[in-house]
Amino acid sequence: MASIAHSFSRPFSHDSLEFDLAVSMGICMYPEDGRDATTLIANAESAMSQAKAEPGTSYKYYDRKTVEVATHRVALEGALRRAVERGELFLQYQPIADVRTGAILATEALVRWRHPEFGLMSPDKFIPIADETGLIISIGEWVLREACRQTRDWQNLGFSNLGISVNVSAVQFAQTLLLAQIKDTLKYSGLEPQFLEVEITESVLVRDAETTASTLKALKDMGVCIAMDDFGTDYSSLSHLKRFPIDTLKIDKSFTQDICGKHDGTSIVPAIAALVRSLDLSLVAEGVETFEQREFLEMQQFDGMQGYLLSGPLQSDQVVRFLGGGA
Ligand code: C2E
Ligand code: MG
Ligand code: MG
């Protein structure tokens, strides 16, 4: 292979024409990669298409694993397309409590996908595919509706001040329908806007600062709250917090877990906390797992906490029990 590649590395002449070519080669082996000519040629072609993805001359061996991964991904994508209509998505709700009193302030809606064949899948697996394919628009709309409807039901049961946090990805945020979706959802569910908090990550803010600012402002005008999720993992830019109308900052679990641990969370978290307080934002810690962490957060005057210490994500019927079975 290397010698074929080498012979094309310099321009050559043929029929008084000068050729300067790059070559892409796909290789597969008999009998491991196929026992008949059709299969072998098809597999060599699939290897060649991978070689073509690289600039210049290159060659690739047929790799069954890569093909399996790609095939699985296509299958997932197809299945995800039908997940909403087939009722395969469901929400779990993780309580968020007041650090001092332990009172439940809100829950965060976390989407799950139960596929009959692939089993239960976490959002980290399928939200990126939903984002890339645009399926997040319909999935996100379903999540919003279901979370607001459910929260309104809990409020009707007597938990009248319970809020709901809903994650919105950068792709969702970039589409103009989002505002209308939120407006419709609030109207349809009867949930008052101040009980809805939209969780965004910093990647939303850097995408298109002007449009983002106007969408955030429109949300604020509607009375919806905005939380910055996973703070500390991305840009961690304090200027973002000043520039955009953010109500709540959620400190990423990696920071929380360094509190009283071997890293530097104990020194960074107070610094972030002091700055955030000076901006008059509400401060929530994610991933709180130990009493020591909670004590530390209380000392640092955090407002809210979320994590396994309090509760992991719950099914909707478990939430009612968690809240006390009735107000
Ligand atoms: P997130 O919004 O930061 O959600 C918190 C994640 O941390 C959840 O993972 C939750 O189960 C997990 N977690 C909660 N408490 C603890 C703890 O004490 N320790 C540890 N180690 N982990 C804890 P999950 O449910 O797998 O969700 C992962 C991410 O997927 C979410 O991170 C969010 O970015 C995204 N996501 C979830 N639901 C939706 C959705 O409806 N729409 C969009 N666009 N994204 C979603
Ligand atoms: Mg979140
Ligand atoms: Mg988070």
mmCIF file with all atom_site columns, C-alpha atoms in Angstrom, residues 173-174 202-217 239-240 243-245:
data_model
loop_
_atom_site.group_PDB
_atom_site.id
_atom_site.type_symbol
_atom_site.label_atom_id
_atom_site.label_alt_id
_atom_site.label_comp_id
_atom_site.label_asym_id
_atom_site.label_entity_id
_atom_site.label_seq_id
_atom_site.pdbx_PDB_ins_code
_atom_site.Cartn_x
_atom_site.Cartn_y
_atom_site.Cartn_z
_atom_site.occupancy
_atom_site.B_iso_or_equiv
_atom_site.pdbx_formal_charge
_atom_site.auth_seq_id
_atom_site.auth_comp_id
_atom_site.auth_asym_id
_atom_site.auth_atom_id
_atom_site.pdbx_PDB_model_num
ATOM 1  C CA . PHE A 1 173 ? -32.310 27.527 21.851 1.00 0.00 ? 173 PHE A CA 1
ATOM 2  C CA . ALA A 1 174 ? -31.186 28.506 18.373 1.00 0.00 ? 174 ALA A CA 1
ATOM 3  C CA . GLU A 1 202 ? -22.756 28.418 28.366 1.00 0.00 ? 202 GLU A CA 1
ATOM 4  C CA . SER A 1 203 ? -22.536 26.960 24.865 1.00 0.00 ? 203 SER A CA 1
ATOM 5  C CA . VAL A 1 204 ? -25.917 28.638 24.235 1.00 0.00 ? 204 VAL A CA 1
ATOM 6  C CA . LEU A 1 205 ? -24.468 32.044 25.107 1.00 0.00 ? 205 LEU A CA 1
ATOM 7  C CA . VAL A 1 206 ? -21.516 31.850 22.757 1.00 0.00 ? 206 VAL A CA 1
ATOM 8  C CA . ARG A 1 207 ? -23.484 30.635 19.749 1.00 0.00 ? 207 ARG A CA 1
ATOM 9  C CA . ASP A 1 208 ? -25.001 33.895 18.654 1.00 0.00 ? 208 ASP A CA 1
ATOM 10 C CA . ALA A 1 209 ? -24.810 36.434 21.424 1.00 0.00 ? 209 ALA A CA 1
ATOM 11 C CA . GLU A 1 210 ? -27.294 38.919 19.974 1.00 0.00 ? 210 GLU A CA 1
ATOM 12 C CA . THR A 1 211 ? -30.119 36.481 19.188 1.00 0.00 ? 211 THR A CA 1
ATOM 13 C CA . THR A 1 212 ? -29.498 34.708 22.488 1.00 0.00 ? 212 THR A CA 1
ATOM 14 C CA . ALA A 1 213 ? -29.751 37.938 24.420 1.00 0.00 ? 213 ALA A CA 1
ATOM 15 C CA . SER A 1 214 ? -33.055 38.828 22.771 1.00 0.00 ? 214 SER A CA 1
ATOM 16 C CA . THR A 1 215 ? -34.515 35.330 23.317 1.00 0.00 ? 215 THR A CA 1
ATOM 17 C CA . LEU A 1 216 ? -33.451 35.408 26.964 1.00 0.00 ? 216 LEU A CA 1
ATOM 18 C CA . LYS A 1 217 ? -34.985 38.826 27.358 1.00 0.00 ? 217 LYS A CA 1
ATOM 19 C CA . SER A 1 239 ? -18.991 38.310 32.091 1.00 0.00 ? 239 SER A CA 1
ATOM 20 C CA . HIS A 1 240 ? -21.679 36.007 30.688 1.00 0.00 ? 240 HIS A CA 1
ATOM 21 C CA . ARG A 1 243 ? -24.320 40.353 30.334 1.00 0.00 ? 243 ARG A CA 1
ATOM 22 C CA . PHE A 1 244 ? -27.274 37.971 30.155 1.00 0.00 ? 244 PHE A CA 1
ATOM 23 C CA . PRO A 1 245 ? -30.379 37.976 32.356 1.00 0.00 ? 245 PRO A CA 1
#
